[in-house]
Short mmCIF file of C-alpha atoms in Angstrom, two decimals:
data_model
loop_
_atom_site.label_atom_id
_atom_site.label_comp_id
_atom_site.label_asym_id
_atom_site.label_seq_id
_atom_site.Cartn_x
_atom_site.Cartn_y
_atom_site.Cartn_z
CA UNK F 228 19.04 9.36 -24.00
CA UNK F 229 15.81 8.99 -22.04
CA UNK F 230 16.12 6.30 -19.75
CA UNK F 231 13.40 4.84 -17.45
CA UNK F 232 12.79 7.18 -14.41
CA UNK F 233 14.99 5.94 -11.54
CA UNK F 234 13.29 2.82 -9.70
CA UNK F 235 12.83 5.58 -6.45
CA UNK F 236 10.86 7.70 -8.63
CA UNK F 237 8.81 4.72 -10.33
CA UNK F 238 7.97 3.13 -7.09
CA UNK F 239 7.23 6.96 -5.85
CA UNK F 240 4.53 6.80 -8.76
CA UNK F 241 3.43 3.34 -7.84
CA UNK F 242 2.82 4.14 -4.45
CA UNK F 243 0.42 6.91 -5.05
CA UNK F 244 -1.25 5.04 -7.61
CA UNK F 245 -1.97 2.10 -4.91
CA UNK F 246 -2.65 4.26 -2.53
CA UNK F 247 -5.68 5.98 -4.29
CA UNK F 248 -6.78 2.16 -5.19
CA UNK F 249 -6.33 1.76 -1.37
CA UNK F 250 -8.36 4.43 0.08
CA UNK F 251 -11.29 3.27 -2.38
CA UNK F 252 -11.79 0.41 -1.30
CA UNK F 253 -10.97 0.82 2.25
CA UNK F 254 -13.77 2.87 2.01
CA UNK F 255 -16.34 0.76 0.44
CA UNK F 256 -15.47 -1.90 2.93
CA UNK F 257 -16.18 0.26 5.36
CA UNK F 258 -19.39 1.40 4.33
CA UNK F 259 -20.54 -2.36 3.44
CA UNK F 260 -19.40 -3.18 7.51
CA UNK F 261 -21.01 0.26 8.63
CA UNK F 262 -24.30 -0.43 6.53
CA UNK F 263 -24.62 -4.01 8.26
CA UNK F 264 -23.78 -3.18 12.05
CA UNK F 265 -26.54 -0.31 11.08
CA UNK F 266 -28.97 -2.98 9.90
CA UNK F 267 -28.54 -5.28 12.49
CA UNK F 268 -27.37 -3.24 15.31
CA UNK F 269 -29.10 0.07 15.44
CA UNK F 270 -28.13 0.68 18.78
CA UNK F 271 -24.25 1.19 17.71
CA UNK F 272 -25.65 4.70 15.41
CA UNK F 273 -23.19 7.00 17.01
CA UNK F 274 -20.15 5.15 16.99
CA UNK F 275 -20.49 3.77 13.65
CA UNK F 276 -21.27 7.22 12.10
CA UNK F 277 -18.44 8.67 13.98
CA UNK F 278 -15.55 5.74 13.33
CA UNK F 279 -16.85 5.93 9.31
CA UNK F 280 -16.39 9.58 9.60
CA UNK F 281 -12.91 8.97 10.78
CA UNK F 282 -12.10 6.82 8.26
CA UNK F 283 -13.19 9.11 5.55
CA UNK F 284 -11.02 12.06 7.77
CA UNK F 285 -8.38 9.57 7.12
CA UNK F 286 -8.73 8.48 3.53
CA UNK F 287 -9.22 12.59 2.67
CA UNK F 288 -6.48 13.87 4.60
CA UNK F 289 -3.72 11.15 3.20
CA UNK F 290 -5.38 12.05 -0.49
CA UNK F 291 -4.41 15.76 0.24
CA UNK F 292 -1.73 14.93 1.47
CA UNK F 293 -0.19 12.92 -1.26
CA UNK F 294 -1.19 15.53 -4.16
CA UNK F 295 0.72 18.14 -1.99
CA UNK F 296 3.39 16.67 -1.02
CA UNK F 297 4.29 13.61 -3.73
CA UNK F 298 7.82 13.00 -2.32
CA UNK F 299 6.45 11.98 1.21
CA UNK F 300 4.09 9.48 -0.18
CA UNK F 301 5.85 6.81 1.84
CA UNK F 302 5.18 8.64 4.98
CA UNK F 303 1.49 9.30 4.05
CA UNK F 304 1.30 5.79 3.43
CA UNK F 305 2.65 4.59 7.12
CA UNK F 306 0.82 7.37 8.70
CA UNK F 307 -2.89 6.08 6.94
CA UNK F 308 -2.07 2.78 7.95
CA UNK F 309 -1.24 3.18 11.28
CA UNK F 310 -4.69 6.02 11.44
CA UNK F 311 -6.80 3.25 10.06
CA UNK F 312 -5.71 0.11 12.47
CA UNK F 313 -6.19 2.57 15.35
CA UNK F 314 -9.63 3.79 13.88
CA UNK F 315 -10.63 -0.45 13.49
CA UNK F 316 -10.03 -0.81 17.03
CA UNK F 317 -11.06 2.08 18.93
CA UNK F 318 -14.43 0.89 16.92
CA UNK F 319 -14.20 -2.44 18.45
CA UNK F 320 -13.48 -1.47 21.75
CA UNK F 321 -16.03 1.56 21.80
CA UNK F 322 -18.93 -0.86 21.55
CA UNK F 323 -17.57 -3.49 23.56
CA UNK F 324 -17.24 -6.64 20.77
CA UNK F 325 -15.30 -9.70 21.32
CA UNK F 326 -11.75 -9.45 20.45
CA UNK F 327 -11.86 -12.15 17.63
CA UNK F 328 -13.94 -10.06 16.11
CA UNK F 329 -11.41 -7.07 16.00
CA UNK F 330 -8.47 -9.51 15.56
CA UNK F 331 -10.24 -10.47 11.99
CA UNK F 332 -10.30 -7.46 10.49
CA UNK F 333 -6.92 -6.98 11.20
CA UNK F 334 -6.09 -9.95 9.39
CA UNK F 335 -8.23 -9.15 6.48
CA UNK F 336 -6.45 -5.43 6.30
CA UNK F 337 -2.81 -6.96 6.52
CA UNK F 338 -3.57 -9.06 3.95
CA UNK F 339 -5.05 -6.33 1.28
CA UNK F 340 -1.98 -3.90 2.51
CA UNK F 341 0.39 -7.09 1.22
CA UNK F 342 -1.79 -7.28 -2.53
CA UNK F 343 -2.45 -3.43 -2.77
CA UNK F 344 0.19 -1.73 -1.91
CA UNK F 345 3.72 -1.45 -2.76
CA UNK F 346 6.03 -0.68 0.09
CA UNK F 347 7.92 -3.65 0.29
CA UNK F 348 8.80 -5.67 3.24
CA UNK F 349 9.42 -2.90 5.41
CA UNK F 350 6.08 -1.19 5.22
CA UNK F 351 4.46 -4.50 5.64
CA UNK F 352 6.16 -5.15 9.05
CA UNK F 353 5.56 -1.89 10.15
CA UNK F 354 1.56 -2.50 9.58
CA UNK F 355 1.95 -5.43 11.15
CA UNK F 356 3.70 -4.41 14.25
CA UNK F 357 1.45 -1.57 14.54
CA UNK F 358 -1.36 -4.40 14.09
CA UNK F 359 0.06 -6.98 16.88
CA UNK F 360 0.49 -3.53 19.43
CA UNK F 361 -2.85 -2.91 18.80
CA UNK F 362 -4.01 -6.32 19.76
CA UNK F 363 -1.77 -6.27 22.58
CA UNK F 364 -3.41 -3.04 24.01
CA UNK F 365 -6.60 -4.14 24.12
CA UNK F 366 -6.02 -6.54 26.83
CA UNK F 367 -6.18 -3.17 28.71
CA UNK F 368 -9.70 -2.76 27.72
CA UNK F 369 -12.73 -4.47 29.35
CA UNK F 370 -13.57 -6.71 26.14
CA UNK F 371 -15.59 -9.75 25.92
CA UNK F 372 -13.65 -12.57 24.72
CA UNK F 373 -13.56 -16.53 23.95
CA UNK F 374 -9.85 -17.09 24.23
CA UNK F 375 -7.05 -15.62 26.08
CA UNK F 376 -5.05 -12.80 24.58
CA UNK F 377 -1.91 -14.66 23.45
CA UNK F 378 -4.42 -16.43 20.75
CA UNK F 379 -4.96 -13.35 19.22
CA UNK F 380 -1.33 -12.27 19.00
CA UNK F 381 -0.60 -15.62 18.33
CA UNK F 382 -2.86 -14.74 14.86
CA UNK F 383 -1.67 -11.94 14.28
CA UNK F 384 1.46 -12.89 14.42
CA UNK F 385 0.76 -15.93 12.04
CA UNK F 386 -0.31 -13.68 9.66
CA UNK F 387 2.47 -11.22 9.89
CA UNK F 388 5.13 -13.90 9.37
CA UNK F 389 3.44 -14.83 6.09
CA UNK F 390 2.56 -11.29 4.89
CA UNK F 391 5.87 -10.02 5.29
CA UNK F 392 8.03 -12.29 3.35
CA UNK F 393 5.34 -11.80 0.69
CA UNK F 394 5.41 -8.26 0.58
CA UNK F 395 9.10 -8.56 -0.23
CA UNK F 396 9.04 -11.27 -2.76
CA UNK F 397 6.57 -8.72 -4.80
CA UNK F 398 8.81 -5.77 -4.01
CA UNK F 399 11.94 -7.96 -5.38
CA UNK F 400 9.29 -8.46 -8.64
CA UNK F 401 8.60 -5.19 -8.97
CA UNK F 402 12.91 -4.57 -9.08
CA UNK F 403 13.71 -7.26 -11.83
CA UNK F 404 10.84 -5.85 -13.86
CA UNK F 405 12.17 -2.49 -13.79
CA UNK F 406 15.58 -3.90 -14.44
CA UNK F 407 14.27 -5.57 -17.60
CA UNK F 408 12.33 -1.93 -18.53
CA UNK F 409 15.89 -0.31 -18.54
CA UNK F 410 17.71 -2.68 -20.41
CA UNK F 411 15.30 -2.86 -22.84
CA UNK F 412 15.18 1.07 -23.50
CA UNK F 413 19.03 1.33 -23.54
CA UNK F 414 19.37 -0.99 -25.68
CA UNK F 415 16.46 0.47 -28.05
CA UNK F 416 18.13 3.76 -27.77
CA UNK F 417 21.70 1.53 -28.84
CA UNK F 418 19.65 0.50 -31.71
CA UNK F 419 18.54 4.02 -32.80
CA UNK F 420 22.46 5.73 -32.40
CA UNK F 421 23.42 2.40 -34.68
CA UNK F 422 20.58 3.11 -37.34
CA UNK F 423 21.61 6.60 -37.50
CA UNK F 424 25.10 6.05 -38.00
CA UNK F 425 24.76 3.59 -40.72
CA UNK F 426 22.19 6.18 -42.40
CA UNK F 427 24.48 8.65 -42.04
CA UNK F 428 27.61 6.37 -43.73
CA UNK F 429 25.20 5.49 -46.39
CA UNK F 430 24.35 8.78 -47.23
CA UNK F 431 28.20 9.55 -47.02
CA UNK F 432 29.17 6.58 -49.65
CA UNK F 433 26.34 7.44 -51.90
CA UNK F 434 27.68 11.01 -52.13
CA UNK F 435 31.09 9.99 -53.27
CA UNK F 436 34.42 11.69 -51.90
CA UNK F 437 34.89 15.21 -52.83
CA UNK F 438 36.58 16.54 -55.25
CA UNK F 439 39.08 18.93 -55.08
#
């Protein structure tokens, strides 16, 4: 009987599928931010050139990566995630913004992470933890701000708390509608050993006993 491939294997599939989806528009968001801190901040050349050239280091390497090895795509996808929070801030800090201003796209990258990809709850609070360390550590960092630290953990915190649960309702989706998928094909494939056997006694009726 072919069944559905096992729910590991589907969300295996999934995963790389997302990711791809990911990585594209990662990187036209990137190039849209890049384009306008080029426009109206010509000053910042070399570290927007060099932080978009990390991000496209990042994007290419976790592409390879996946297409060699498939059965790691979870770790690929942990590993991209934490390369491209790190690459957002090191940005933010390298040309001395305000905080809020790195706290946001934080926010806006947790969010996408929740819609795009499917890792379930756990994958989701491990962006966001990597996300709230990240915010923590810059308080390290000579960075102009407009509020105090704990309002930016504070947000991304927020966030995290509502991303999260999210994450896991969709991953809990994603389970019931492969349950469905697999009932649905054994019972097709029921169907087909039931249309076969009554074929088969049909035939056998229509034939007659033997004769001796």
């Amino acid at each position: 009987m072919n069944d559905v491939p096992s729910y590991a294997e589907a969300s295996r599939v999934l995963c790389a599928e997302r990711l791809h989806i990911g990585y594209g528009c990662f990187l036209l968001f990137a190039l849209v931010a890049s384009a306008l801190e080029m426009v109206y901040f010509g000053h910042r050349q070399v570290p927007v050139l060099t932080v978009f050239g990390l991000y496209v280091v990042v994007c290419g390497v976790g592409w390879v990566a996946m297409r060699a090895w498939p059965q790691r795509i979870y770790p690929i996808t942990y590993l991209s995630a934490l390369a491209a929070i790190l690459c957002m801030a090191v940005y933010h800090v390298w040309v001395g913004n305000p905080r809020e201003l790195m706290v946001m796209p934080l926010v806006l990258y947790l969010c996408a992470t929740t819609a795009i990809l499917p890792w379930g709850g756990m994958g989701q609070m491990w962006a966001s933890l990597v996300a709230v360390a990240t915010t923590a550590a810059s308080a390290g960092f000579a960075m102009p701000h407009a509020l105090p630290i704990p309002y930016a953990l504070a947000g991304i915190v927020s966030v995290s708390f509502v991303t999260i649960p999210c994450a896991d309702w969709f991953e809990r989706l994603r389970y019931a509608a492969w349950l469905d998928a697999r009932r649905a094909r054994r019972a097709e494939a029921a169907l087909d050993r039931m249309e076969h056997a009554a074929v088969g006694m049909t035939r056998l009726a229509a034939n007659g006993p033997r004769r001796g």
